[in-house]
PDB file of C-alpha atoms in Angstrom:
ATOM      1  CA  MET A   1       0.814  17.815 -27.996  1.00  0.00           C
ATOM      2  CA  LYS A   2       4.072  20.141 -28.585  1.00  0.00           C
ATOM      3  CA  ILE A   3       5.277  21.264 -31.243  1.00  0.00           C
ATOM      4  CA  GLY A   4       9.004  21.316 -31.551  1.00  0.00           C
ATOM      5  CA  ARG A   5      11.133  24.880 -32.280  1.00  0.00           C
ATOM      6  CA  ILE A   6      10.148  26.256 -35.544  1.00  0.00           C
ATOM      7  CA  GLY A   7      13.152  29.442 -35.782  1.00  0.00           C
ATOM      8  CA  PHE A   8      14.359  26.926 -39.067  1.00  0.00           C
ATOM      9  CA  TYR A   9      10.979  27.241 -40.928  1.00  0.00           C
ATOM     10  CA  LEU A  10      10.146  30.975 -40.057  1.00  0.00           C
ATOM     11  CA  TRP A  11      13.351  31.881 -41.580  1.00  0.00           C
ATOM     12  CA  MET A  12      12.754  29.300 -44.304  1.00  0.00           C
ATOM     13  CA  LEU A  13       9.055  31.277 -44.866  1.00  0.00           C
ATOM     14  CA  VAL A  14      11.181  34.439 -45.319  1.00  0.00           C
ATOM     15  CA  LEU A  15      13.107  33.243 -48.530  1.00  0.00           C
ATOM     16  CA  LEU A  16      11.181  30.480 -50.059  1.00  0.00           C
ATOM     17  CA  PRO A  17       7.562  30.912 -52.061  1.00  0.00           C
ATOM     18  CA  LEU A  18       5.067  31.023 -50.565  1.00  0.00           C
ATOM     19  CA  THR A  19       3.341  27.386 -49.636  1.00  0.00           C
ATOM     20  CA  THR A  20      -0.225  26.066 -50.101  1.00  0.00           C
ATOM     21  CA  TYR A  21      -3.215  27.051 -47.928  1.00  0.00           C
ATOM     22  CA  ALA A  22      -4.709  23.687 -47.126  1.00  0.00           C
ATOM     23  CA  GLU A  23      -7.163  23.719 -45.211  1.00  0.00           C
ATOM     24  CA  LEU A  24      -7.303  27.636 -44.054  1.00  0.00           C
ATOM     25  CA  THR A  25      -9.879  29.501 -45.799  1.00  0.00           C
ATOM     26  CA  GLY A  26     -12.399  32.657 -44.452  1.00  0.00           C
ATOM     27  CA  THR A  27     -12.671  36.556 -45.694  1.00  0.00           C
ATOM     28  CA  VAL A  28     -10.560  39.378 -43.634  1.00  0.00           C
ATOM     29  CA  VAL A  29     -10.126  43.011 -43.281  1.00  0.00           C
ATOM     30  CA  TYR A  30      -6.909  44.469 -42.482  1.00  0.00           C
ATOM     31  CA  LYS A  31      -4.687  47.532 -42.496  1.00  0.00           C
ATOM     32  CA  HIS A  32      -2.933  48.074 -45.490  1.00  0.00           C
ATOM     33  CA  PRO A  33       0.504  47.524 -45.545  1.00  0.00           C
ATOM     34  CA  TYR A  34       1.256  50.669 -47.756  1.00  0.00           C
ATOM     35  CA  ASN A  35      -1.472  52.940 -46.836  1.00  0.00           C
ATOM     36  CA  SER A  36      -2.547  53.432 -43.237  1.00  0.00           C
ATOM     37  CA  ASP A  37      -5.062  54.615 -43.358  1.00  0.00           C
ATOM     38  CA  GLU A  38      -7.123  52.433 -45.822  1.00  0.00           C
ATOM     39  CA  ILE A  39      -9.039  49.271 -44.333  1.00  0.00           C
ATOM     40  CA  TRP A  40      -8.995  46.897 -47.096  1.00  0.00           C
ATOM     41  CA  VAL A  41     -10.520  43.177 -47.244  1.00  0.00           C
ATOM     42  CA  THR A  42      -9.835  40.012 -49.219  1.00  0.00           C
ATOM     43  CA  ASP A  43     -10.460  36.067 -49.536  1.00  0.00           C
ATOM     44  CA  ILE A  44      -7.272  34.989 -47.448  1.00  0.00           C
ATOM     45  CA  ARG A  45      -6.317  32.281 -49.866  1.00  0.00           C
ATOM     46  CA  ASP A  46      -6.557  34.937 -53.302  1.00  0.00           C
ATOM     47  CA  THR A  47      -5.627  38.611 -52.142  1.00  0.00           C
ATOM     48  CA  ARG A  48      -5.251  39.056 -55.934  1.00  0.00           C
ATOM     49  CA  ASN A  49      -9.110  39.515 -54.846  1.00  0.00           C
ATOM     50  CA  ALA A  50      -8.453  42.400 -52.268  1.00  0.00           C
ATOM     51  CA  ARG A  51     -10.051  45.376 -52.604  1.00  0.00           C
ATOM     52  CA  LEU A  52     -10.521  48.895 -50.460  1.00  0.00           C
ATOM     53  CA  LEU A  53     -13.281  48.694 -48.012  1.00  0.00           C
ATOM     54  CA  PHE A  54     -13.205  52.369 -46.801  1.00  0.00           C
ATOM     55  CA  LYS A  55      -9.858  55.659 -46.214  1.00  0.00           C
ATOM     56  CA  HIS A  56      -9.723  57.398 -43.361  1.00  0.00           C
ATOM     57  CA  THR A  57      -7.957  61.154 -43.728  1.00  0.00           C
ATOM     58  CA  ASN A  58      -5.765  59.522 -41.012  1.00  0.00           C
ATOM     59  CA  VAL A  59      -3.344  56.475 -39.109  1.00  0.00           C
ATOM     60  CA  ILE A  60      -5.156  52.977 -38.500  1.00  0.00           C
ATOM     61  CA  ARG A  61      -4.289  52.538 -35.296  1.00  0.00           C
ATOM     62  CA  ASP A  62      -5.957  49.598 -34.447  1.00  0.00           C
ATOM     63  CA  LEU A  63      -9.436  47.355 -35.462  1.00  0.00           C
ATOM     64  CA  SER A  64     -11.294  44.515 -34.121  1.00  0.00           C
ATOM     65  CA  VAL A  65     -14.392  43.020 -36.044  1.00  0.00           C
ATOM     66  CA  GLN A  66     -17.670  41.800 -34.418  1.00  0.00           C
ATOM     67  CA  LYS A  67     -18.154  38.212 -35.238  1.00  0.00           C
ATOM     68  CA  ASN A  68     -20.900  36.678 -37.189  1.00  0.00           C
ATOM     69  CA  SER A  69     -21.830  40.255 -38.109  1.00  0.00           C
ATOM     70  CA  ARG A  70     -20.807  43.298 -40.280  1.00  0.00           C
ATOM     71  CA  TYR A  71     -19.220  46.012 -37.556  1.00  0.00           C
ATOM     72  CA  ILE A  72     -16.126  46.885 -37.533  1.00  0.00           C
ATOM     73  CA  VAL A  73     -14.297  49.086 -34.436  1.00  0.00           C
ATOM     74  CA  ILE A  74     -11.109  51.176 -35.015  1.00  0.00           C
ATOM     75  CA  VAL A  75      -8.864  53.603 -33.236  1.00  0.00           C
ATOM     76  CA  SER A  76      -7.245  56.318 -35.795  1.00  0.00           C
ATOM     77  CA  ARG A  77      -5.565  58.976 -34.965  1.00  0.00           C
ATOM     78  CA  ASN A  78      -7.461  62.198 -34.169  1.00  0.00           C
ATOM     79  CA  GLU A  79      -8.492  64.670 -37.348  1.00  0.00           C
ATOM     80  CA  ASN A  80      -7.590  68.319 -35.438  1.00  0.00           C
ATOM     81  CA  ASN A  81      -5.127  66.405 -32.613  1.00  0.00           C
ATOM     82  CA  PRO A  82      -1.944  64.240 -33.038  1.00  0.00           C
ATOM     83  CA  PHE A  83      -1.986  62.827 -29.939  1.00  0.00           C
ATOM     84  CA  LYS A  84      -5.933  62.191 -29.252  1.00  0.00           C
ATOM     85  CA  GLU A  85      -7.759  58.839 -30.779  1.00  0.00           C
ATOM     86  CA  ASP A  86     -10.802  58.684 -32.133  1.00  0.00           C
ATOM     87  CA  THR A  87     -13.393  55.636 -31.962  1.00  0.00           C
ATOM     88  CA  TYR A  88     -15.588  54.517 -34.732  1.00  0.00           C
ATOM     89  CA  LEU A  89     -18.057  51.740 -35.187  1.00  0.00           C
ATOM     90  CA  ILE A  90     -18.181  50.971 -38.822  1.00  0.00           C
ATOM     91  CA  ASP A  91     -20.802  49.833 -40.722  1.00  0.00           C
ATOM     92  CA  THR A  92     -19.833  47.861 -43.938  1.00  0.00           C
ATOM     93  CA  LEU A  93     -22.874  47.703 -45.495  1.00  0.00           C
ATOM     94  CA  ARG A  94     -24.533  51.150 -44.372  1.00  0.00           C
ATOM     95  CA  ASP A  95     -21.819  53.080 -45.591  1.00  0.00           C
ATOM     96  CA  LYS A  96     -21.923  54.494 -42.368  1.00  0.00           C
ATOM     97  CA  ALA A  97     -19.597  55.111 -38.730  1.00  0.00           C
ATOM     98  CA  ILE A  98     -21.273  55.477 -35.515  1.00  0.00           C
ATOM     99  CA  LEU A  99     -18.176  57.598 -33.136  1.00  0.00           C
ATOM    100  CA  ILE A 100     -18.145  55.949 -29.798  1.00  0.00           C
ATOM    101  CA  GLN A 101     -16.326  58.435 -28.233  1.00  0.00           C
ATOM    102  CA  ASP A 102     -13.585  60.983 -28.417  1.00  0.00           C
ATOM    103  CA  ARG A 103     -12.901  61.675 -24.531  1.00  0.00           C
ATOM    104  CA  ILE A 104     -10.026  59.220 -24.111  1.00  0.00           C
ATOM    105  CA  ASP A 105      -6.498  59.708 -25.407  1.00  0.00           C
ATOM    106  CA  ASP A 106      -3.533  57.576 -25.616  1.00  0.00           C
ATOM    107  CA  ILE A 107      -5.593  54.077 -26.776  1.00  0.00           C
ATOM    108  CA  THR A 108      -3.058  51.505 -27.155  1.00  0.00           C
ATOM    109  CA  ASN A 109      -5.590  47.982 -28.003  1.00  0.00           C
ATOM    110  CA  ILE A 110      -9.418  47.915 -28.395  1.00  0.00           C
ATOM    111  CA  ASP A 111     -11.927  44.243 -29.026  1.00  0.00           C
ATOM    112  CA  ILE A 112     -15.387  44.632 -29.400  1.00  0.00           C
ATOM    113  CA  SER A 113     -17.696  40.996 -28.037  1.00  0.00           C
ATOM    114  CA  HIS A 114     -20.256  38.744 -30.241  1.00  0.00           C
ATOM    115  CA  GLY A 115     -22.414  41.151 -28.762  1.00  0.00           C
ATOM    116  CA  GLY A 116     -21.114  44.541 -29.644  1.00  0.00           C
ATOM    117  CA  ASP A 117     -19.874  45.903 -26.611  1.00  0.00           C
ATOM    118  CA  VAL A 118     -16.239  47.310 -26.078  1.00  0.00           C
ATOM    119  CA  VAL A 119     -13.766  47.156 -24.060  1.00  0.00           C
ATOM    120  CA  LEU A 120     -10.264  49.332 -24.028  1.00  0.00           C
ATOM    121  CA  THR A 121      -6.745  50.263 -22.908  1.00  0.00           C
ATOM    122  CA  SER A 122      -5.755  53.491 -22.331  1.00  0.00           C
ATOM    123  CA  ARG A 123      -2.067  54.628 -21.100  1.00  0.00           C
ATOM    124  CA  PRO A 124      -1.765  57.145 -18.824  1.00  0.00           C
ATOM    125  CA  GLY A 125      -2.074  61.065 -18.994  1.00  0.00           C
ATOM    126  CA  ALA A 126      -5.156  59.950 -21.029  1.00  0.00           C
ATOM    127  CA  GLY A 127      -7.574  63.508 -21.904  1.00  0.00           C
ATOM    128  CA  ASN A 128     -10.091  63.816 -19.457  1.00  0.00           C
ATOM    129  CA  ILE A 129     -10.046  60.044 -18.364  1.00  0.00           C
ATOM    130  CA  GLN A 130      -7.006  60.625 -15.441  1.00  0.00           C
ATOM    131  CA  LYS A 131      -6.848  56.918 -15.381  1.00  0.00           C
ATOM    132  CA  ARG A 132      -4.952  54.593 -17.434  1.00  0.00           C
ATOM    133  CA  GLY A 133      -6.642  50.665 -17.731  1.00  0.00           C
ATOM    134  CA  ILE A 134      -9.407  48.812 -18.819  1.00  0.00           C
ATOM    135  CA  TYR A 135     -12.476  50.752 -20.033  1.00  0.00           C
ATOM    136  CA  LEU A 136     -16.256  49.046 -21.131  1.00  0.00           C
ATOM    137  CA  ILE A 137     -18.479  50.811 -23.221  1.00  0.00           C
ATOM    138  CA  ARG A 138     -21.828  48.661 -23.658  1.00  0.00           C
ATOM    139  CA  ARG A 139     -23.247  48.407 -26.649  1.00  0.00           C
ATOM    140  CA  SER A 140     -26.233  50.302 -25.634  1.00  0.00           C
ATOM    141  CA  GLU A 141     -24.028  52.932 -24.743  1.00  0.00           C
ATOM    142  CA  ILE A 142     -22.429  53.402 -28.327  1.00  0.00           C
ATOM    143  CA  GLY A 143     -24.269  56.537 -30.388  1.00  0.00           C
ATOM    144  CA  LYS A 144     -25.090  58.253 -27.474  1.00  0.00           C
ATOM    145  CA  GLN A 145     -24.079  62.526 -27.692  1.00  0.00           C
ATOM    146  CA  ASP A 146     -22.194  61.370 -23.892  1.00  0.00           C
ATOM    147  CA  PRO A 147     -21.818  57.532 -23.742  1.00  0.00           C
ATOM    148  CA  ARG A 148     -21.232  55.795 -20.225  1.00  0.00           C
ATOM    149  CA  ILE A 149     -17.352  54.928 -19.855  1.00  0.00           C
ATOM    150  CA  THR A 150     -16.609  52.437 -17.426  1.00  0.00           C
ATOM    151  CA  LEU A 151     -12.971  51.793 -15.981  1.00  0.00           C
ATOM    152  CA  LEU A 152     -13.398  47.987 -15.809  1.00  0.00           C
ATOM    153  CA  LYS A 153      -9.843  47.985 -14.354  1.00  0.00           C
ATOM    154  CA  GLU A 154      -6.782  50.807 -13.488  1.00  0.00           C
ATOM    155  CA  GLY A 155      -3.275  50.105 -14.220  1.00  0.00           C
ATOM    156  CA  SER A 156      -0.881  49.415 -16.947  1.00  0.00           C
ATOM    157  CA  ILE A 157      -2.656  46.809 -19.573  1.00  0.00           C
ATOM    158  CA  PRO A 158      -1.697  46.799 -23.269  1.00  0.00           C
ATOM    159  CA  ARG A 159      -4.106  44.159 -24.519  1.00  0.00           C
ATOM    160  CA  VAL A 160      -7.224  43.085 -23.614  1.00  0.00           C
ATOM    161  CA  ASP A 161      -9.180  40.256 -25.478  1.00  0.00           C
ATOM    162  CA  TRP A 162     -13.390  39.095 -25.569  1.00  0.00           C
ATOM    163  CA  ALA A 163     -13.941  35.668 -24.809  1.00  0.00           C
ATOM    164  CA  PRO A 164     -16.172  34.214 -26.997  1.00  0.00           C
ATOM    165  CA  ASN A 165     -19.133  34.263 -24.466  1.00  0.00           C
ATOM    166  CA  GLY A 166     -19.062  37.816 -23.889  1.00  0.00           C
ATOM    167  CA  LYS A 167     -18.889  38.002 -20.753  1.00  0.00           C
ATOM    168  CA  GLU A 168     -15.034  37.669 -20.032  1.00  0.00           C
ATOM    169  CA  ILE A 169     -11.735  39.157 -21.015  1.00  0.00           C
ATOM    170  CA  ALA A 170      -7.852  38.305 -20.722  1.00  0.00           C
ATOM    171  CA  TYR A 171      -5.758  41.364 -20.329  1.00  0.00           C
ATOM    172  CA  ASP A 172      -1.854  41.296 -20.048  1.00  0.00           C
ATOM    173  CA  SER A 173       0.550  43.738 -17.507  1.00  0.00           C
ATOM    174  CA  VAL A 174       3.265  43.875 -15.506  1.00  0.00           C
ATOM    175  CA  ASN A 175       1.763  41.404 -12.711  1.00  0.00           C
ATOM    176  CA  GLY A 176       1.075  38.640 -15.397  1.00  0.00           C
ATOM    177  CA  LEU A 177      -2.128  37.593 -17.438  1.00  0.00           C
ATOM    178  CA  PHE A 178      -5.235  37.406 -15.764  1.00  0.00           C
ATOM    179  CA  GLN A 179      -8.822  36.429 -16.690  1.00  0.00           C
ATOM    180  CA  ILE A 180     -11.750  38.919 -15.734  1.00  0.00           C
ATOM    181  CA  ASP A 181     -15.357  38.803 -15.321  1.00  0.00           C
ATOM    182  CA  VAL A 182     -16.575  41.977 -16.355  1.00  0.00           C
ATOM    183  CA  ASN A 183     -19.556  41.821 -14.863  1.00  0.00           C
ATOM    184  CA  THR A 184     -18.620  41.533 -11.318  1.00  0.00           C
ATOM    185  CA  LYS A 185     -14.955  42.067 -11.680  1.00  0.00           C
ATOM    186  CA  LYS A 186     -13.798  38.584 -10.236  1.00  0.00           C
ATOM    187  CA  GLU A 187     -10.146  38.157 -12.056  1.00  0.00           C
ATOM    188  CA  THR A 188      -8.054  34.621 -11.822  1.00  0.00           C
ATOM    189  CA  ARG A 189      -4.640  34.978 -12.595  1.00  0.00           C
ATOM    190  CA  ILE A 190      -3.783  32.625 -15.784  1.00  0.00           C
ATOM    191  CA  SER A 191      -0.082  33.541 -15.713  1.00  0.00           C
ATOM    192  CA  ARG A 192       2.861  35.003 -13.827  1.00  0.00           C
ATOM    193  CA  GLU A 193       3.530  36.214 -17.214  1.00  0.00           C
ATOM    194  CA  GLY A 194       2.728  36.601 -20.613  1.00  0.00           C
ATOM    195  CA  ASP A 195       1.751  38.630 -23.493  1.00  0.00           C
ATOM    196  CA  TYR A 196      -0.540  39.417 -26.493  1.00  0.00           C
ATOM    197  CA  PRO A 197      -3.356  37.210 -25.502  1.00  0.00           C
ATOM    198  CA  ALA A 198      -5.977  35.814 -27.586  1.00  0.00           C
ATOM    199  CA  PHE A 199      -9.592  33.480 -26.658  1.00  0.00           C
ATOM    200  CA  SER A 200      -9.667  30.476 -28.902  1.00  0.00           C
ATOM    201  CA  PRO A 201     -12.913  30.426 -30.880  1.00  0.00           C
ATOM    202  CA  ASP A 202     -14.314  27.627 -28.985  1.00  0.00           C
ATOM    203  CA  GLY A 203     -13.395  29.644 -25.407  1.00  0.00           C
ATOM    204  CA  LYS A 204     -11.728  26.836 -24.104  1.00  0.00           C
ATOM    205  CA  LYS A 205      -8.273  27.788 -24.834  1.00  0.00           C
ATOM    206  CA  LEU A 206      -6.164  30.969 -24.787  1.00  0.00           C
ATOM    207  CA  VAL A 207      -2.900  31.621 -26.210  1.00  0.00           C
ATOM    208  CA  TYR A 208      -0.145  34.047 -25.613  1.00  0.00           C
ATOM    209  CA  SER A 209       3.694  34.349 -25.853  1.00  0.00           C
ATOM    210  CA  TYR A 210       6.645  34.967 -23.330  1.00  0.00           C
ATOM    211  CA  VAL A 211      10.505  35.127 -22.969  1.00  0.00           C
ATOM    212  CA  ASN A 212      11.447  31.316 -22.433  1.00  0.00           C
ATOM    213  CA  VAL A 213      14.057  32.536 -19.267  1.00  0.00           C
ATOM    214  CA  ALA A 214      15.922  28.914 -19.965  1.00  0.00           C
ATOM    215  CA  THR A 215      16.690  29.790 -23.363  1.00  0.00           C
ATOM    216  CA  GLY A 216      16.349  33.742 -24.028  1.00  0.00           C
ATOM    217  CA  ASN A 217      14.354  32.975 -26.747  1.00  0.00           C
ATOM    218  CA  PRO A 218      10.333  33.820 -27.178  1.00  0.00           C
ATOM    219  CA  GLN A 219       7.602  30.650 -27.219  1.00  0.00           C
ATOM    220  CA  ILE A 220       3.633  30.190 -27.654  1.00  0.00           C
ATOM    221  CA  ASP A 221       1.899  28.549 -24.799  1.00  0.00           C
ATOM    222  CA  ILE A 222      -1.828  27.451 -26.194  1.00  0.00           C
ATOM    223  CA  ILE A 223      -3.352  26.108 -22.738  1.00  0.00           C
ATOM    224  CA  SER A 224      -6.417  24.678 -21.190  1.00  0.00           C
ATOM    225  CA  LEU A 225      -8.395  27.358 -19.565  1.00  0.00           C
ATOM    226  CA  ASP A 226     -10.182  24.575 -17.044  1.00  0.00           C
ATOM    227  CA  THR A 227      -6.884  23.557 -16.184  1.00  0.00           C
ATOM    228  CA  LEU A 228      -4.293  26.788 -17.173  1.00  0.00           C
ATOM    229  CA  GLN A 229      -1.963  23.911 -18.219  1.00  0.00           C
ATOM    230  CA  PRO A 230      -0.757  24.415 -21.873  1.00  0.00           C
ATOM    231  CA  LEU A 231      -2.083  22.280 -24.310  1.00  0.00           C
ATOM    232  CA  ILE A 232       0.742  22.860 -26.877  1.00  0.00           C
ATOM    233  CA  THR A 233       4.251  24.558 -26.737  1.00  0.00           C
ATOM    234  CA  ILE A 234       5.812  26.743 -29.849  1.00  0.00           C
ATOM    235  CA  ASP A 235       9.501  27.576 -29.509  1.00  0.00           C
ATOM    236  CA  LEU A 236      10.088  30.135 -32.213  1.00  0.00           C
ATOM    237  CA  ILE A 237      13.373  33.107 -33.038  1.00  0.00           C
ATOM    238  CA  VAL A 238      11.682  36.551 -32.955  1.00  0.00           C
ATOM    239  CA  HIS A 239       8.750  37.460 -30.130  1.00  0.00           C
ATOM    240  CA  PRO A 240       5.330  37.397 -32.163  1.00  0.00           C
ATOM    241  CA  ILE A 241       3.546  41.300 -31.931  1.00  0.00           C
ATOM    242  CA  GLY A 242      -0.196  39.283 -32.074  1.00  0.00           C
ATOM    243  CA  PHE A 243      -2.339  36.653 -32.838  1.00  0.00           C
ATOM    244  CA  ASN A 244      -5.165  35.948 -34.497  1.00  0.00           C
ATOM    245  CA  TRP A 245      -7.423  32.257 -34.594  1.00  0.00           C
ATOM    246  CA  SER A 246      -9.051  30.930 -37.856  1.00  0.00           C
ATOM    247  CA  PRO A 247     -12.685  30.830 -37.365  1.00  0.00           C
ATOM    248  CA  ASP A 248     -12.576  26.821 -37.206  1.00  0.00           C
ATOM    249  CA  GLY A 249      -9.858  27.280 -34.489  1.00  0.00           C
ATOM    250  CA  GLU A 250      -8.019  24.748 -36.753  1.00  0.00           C
ATOM    251  CA  TYR A 251      -5.168  27.283 -37.239  1.00  0.00           C
ATOM    252  CA  LEU A 252      -3.005  29.758 -34.935  1.00  0.00           C
ATOM    253  CA  ILE A 253      -1.684  33.267 -37.111  1.00  0.00           C
ATOM    254  CA  TYR A 254       0.966  34.825 -35.181  1.00  0.00           C
ATOM    255  CA  THR A 255       2.265  38.245 -36.268  1.00  0.00           C
ATOM    256  CA  VAL A 256       6.138  39.178 -36.330  1.00  0.00           C
ATOM    257  CA  HIS A 257       7.829  42.914 -37.041  1.00  0.00           C
ATOM    258  CA  ALA A 258      10.402  41.881 -40.359  1.00  0.00           C
ATOM    259  CA  ARG A 259      12.953  43.950 -38.749  1.00  0.00           C
ATOM    260  CA  GLN A 260      13.412  41.138 -36.221  1.00  0.00           C
ATOM    261  CA  LEU A 261      14.328  39.729 -39.441  1.00  0.00           C
ATOM    262  CA  PHE A 262      16.564  41.939 -40.901  1.00  0.00           C
ATOM    263  CA  GLU A 263      13.931  42.701 -43.619  1.00  0.00           C
ATOM    264  CA  LYS A 264      14.179  46.517 -44.057  1.00  0.00           C
ATOM    265  CA  GLU A 265      11.613  45.790 -46.927  1.00  0.00           C
ATOM    266  CA  ILE A 266       9.297  43.788 -45.356  1.00  0.00           C
ATOM    267  CA  PRO A 267       7.392  45.189 -42.166  1.00  0.00           C
ATOM    268  CA  TYR A 268       5.174  42.309 -41.302  1.00  0.00           C
ATOM    269  CA  ARG A 269       4.932  38.557 -41.976  1.00  0.00           C
ATOM    270  CA  ASN A 270       2.140  36.375 -40.829  1.00  0.00           C
ATOM    271  CA  ILE A 271       2.878  32.668 -39.953  1.00  0.00           C
ATOM    272  CA  ALA A 272      -0.198  30.510 -39.825  1.00  0.00           C
ATOM    273  CA  ILE A 273       0.434  27.085 -37.878  1.00  0.00           C
ATOM    274  CA  PRO A 274      -2.001  24.005 -37.786  1.00  0.00           C
ATOM    275  CA  ILE A 275      -2.910  23.638 -34.035  1.00  0.00           C
ATOM    276  CA  ASN A 276      -3.151  19.866 -34.626  1.00  0.00           C
ATOM    277  CA  GLY A 277       0.442  19.323 -36.672  1.00  0.00           C
ATOM    278  CA  GLY A 278       2.079  20.107 -39.888  1.00  0.00           C
ATOM    279  CA  SER A 279       4.759  22.838 -40.912  1.00  0.00           C
ATOM    280  CA  PRO A 280       3.753  26.499 -40.366  1.00  0.00           C
ATOM    281  CA  GLU A 281       2.834  28.894 -43.785  1.00  0.00           C
ATOM    282  CA  ARG A 282       3.576  31.797 -44.843  1.00  0.00           C
ATOM    283  CA  ILE A 283      -0.264  34.393 -45.597  1.00  0.00           C
ATOM    284  CA  LEU A 284      -1.865  36.870 -46.363  1.00  0.00           C
ATOM    285  CA  ASP A 285       1.464  38.198 -48.346  1.00  0.00           C
ATOM    286  CA  ILE A 286       0.249  41.745 -50.009  1.00  0.00           C
ATOM    287  CA  THR A 287       3.087  42.486 -52.353  1.00  0.00           C
ATOM    288  CA  ASN A 288       5.281  40.811 -50.407  1.00  0.00           C
ATOM    289  CA  ARG A 289       4.069  42.298 -47.418  1.00  0.00           C
ATOM    290  CA  GLY A 290       2.039  40.550 -44.751  1.00  0.00           C
ATOM    291  CA  VAL A 291       0.144  42.675 -42.801  1.00  0.00           C
ATOM    292  CA  GLU A 292      -0.047  44.821 -39.339  1.00  0.00           C
ATOM    293  CA  MET A 293      -3.277  43.922 -38.400  1.00  0.00           C
ATOM    294  CA  PHE A 294      -6.730  41.466 -39.693  1.00  0.00           C
ATOM    295  CA  ASP A 295      -9.176  39.743 -38.124  1.00  0.00           C
ATOM    296  CA  TRP A 296     -12.181  37.993 -39.721  1.00  0.00           C
ATOM    297  CA  ILE A 297     -15.569  39.100 -41.283  1.00  0.00           C
ATOM    298  CA  ASN A 298     -18.665  37.541 -41.907  1.00  0.00           C
ATOM    299  CA  PRO A 299     -19.307  38.944 -45.220  1.00  0.00           C
ATOM    300  CA  ALA A 300     -22.097  39.424 -45.961  1.00  0.00           C
ATOM    301  CA  TYR A 301     -21.356  40.602 -49.593  1.00  0.00           C
ATOM    302  CA  PRO A 302     -18.821  38.886 -52.142  1.00  0.00           C
ATOM    303  CA  VAL A 303     -15.184  39.746 -52.108  1.00  0.00           C
ATOM    304  CA  GLU A 304     -15.373  41.387 -55.882  1.00  0.00           C
ATOM    305  CA  PRO A 305     -15.431  44.666 -56.159  1.00  0.00           C
ATOM    306  CA  LYS A 306     -17.998  47.348 -55.346  1.00  0.00           C
ATOM    307  CA  ASN A 307     -17.596  50.521 -55.905  1.00  0.00           C
ATOM    308  CA  HIS A 308     -20.486  51.866 -53.278  1.00  0.00           C
ATOM    309  CA  LEU A 309     -17.712  50.053 -50.790  1.00  0.00           C
ATOM    310  CA  ALA A 310     -14.740  52.142 -51.614  1.00  0.00           C
ATOM    311  CA  THR A 311     -15.897  54.892 -49.858  1.00  0.00           C
ATOM    312  CA  LEU A 312     -14.168  57.741 -48.644  1.00  0.00           C
ATOM    313  CA  TRP A 313     -14.163  58.413 -44.829  1.00  0.00           C
ATOM    314  CA  GLY A 314     -15.553  61.916 -45.234  1.00  0.00           C
ATOM    315  CA  LYS A 315     -18.659  60.449 -46.483  1.00  0.00           C
ATOM    316  CA  ILE A 316     -18.229  57.165 -44.101  1.00  0.00           C
ATOM    317  CA  LYS A 317     -18.410  59.237 -41.112  1.00  0.00           C
ATOM    318  CA  GLN A 318     -21.841  61.375 -41.747  1.00  0.00           C
TER     319      GLN A 318
END
């Protein structure tokens, strides 16, 4: 199945009111579009119920949710050094944060597996760890005073994504798109080009973006991991800067930066595409702005406001 060009739809989504949300449901946490030091939670179908989950003292650079759990891992700017990042595991029910490590600078991306293992990527010149690449922190190491951090793959690697089975990750690099087994380090090349890889919830498909050399326009491929052949190809007019799947795998959500759409006052747009056919729809507009980053969370609490969850960072990290 192939979905045709949707450039026209994307521009219409910018200009027209929001469409209905059909079957897209769930609760998400997101970095607030105005306050970059805050994480909020909302029902994706009704952002009027959005509320503060916790507030940091510095800019939040990345976040990832442990699926079917209450834990969130974040990367934030270090409070004492603007060139250094800290990584925290947040327990949303207990208002508690565990510092995973503070030895790696210039973290570009982070992801947490279903089992609680963490991978992150670091750029050149990274603090006390000299090599750039992918680093692995096992769940058993989190909370230790001196956690073991393993270099899984050396190289210039911007982004990583855990497979649902917790055994492999996908990553992009200048040499292409790869899948690597975290235990054996065996690698498989998925594509000679591609950015922002993201596994489907069933682990059978992978989405990524690239530039079509014939047209010069960005394109999205959803491929089968059994055959490595495209199942769906989507033509765009602007480059996506990230992907999220809906928990049931029926929707693919991509995020674009609105400066690519010549909208100075609206930094991001989030577009949901039904992968089995249908028109794309704009989602997660928070006072007419999309969000830079979000993830689904399995809520063990209602979405209605609760005072104890709107916790200042100074308290939550004790």
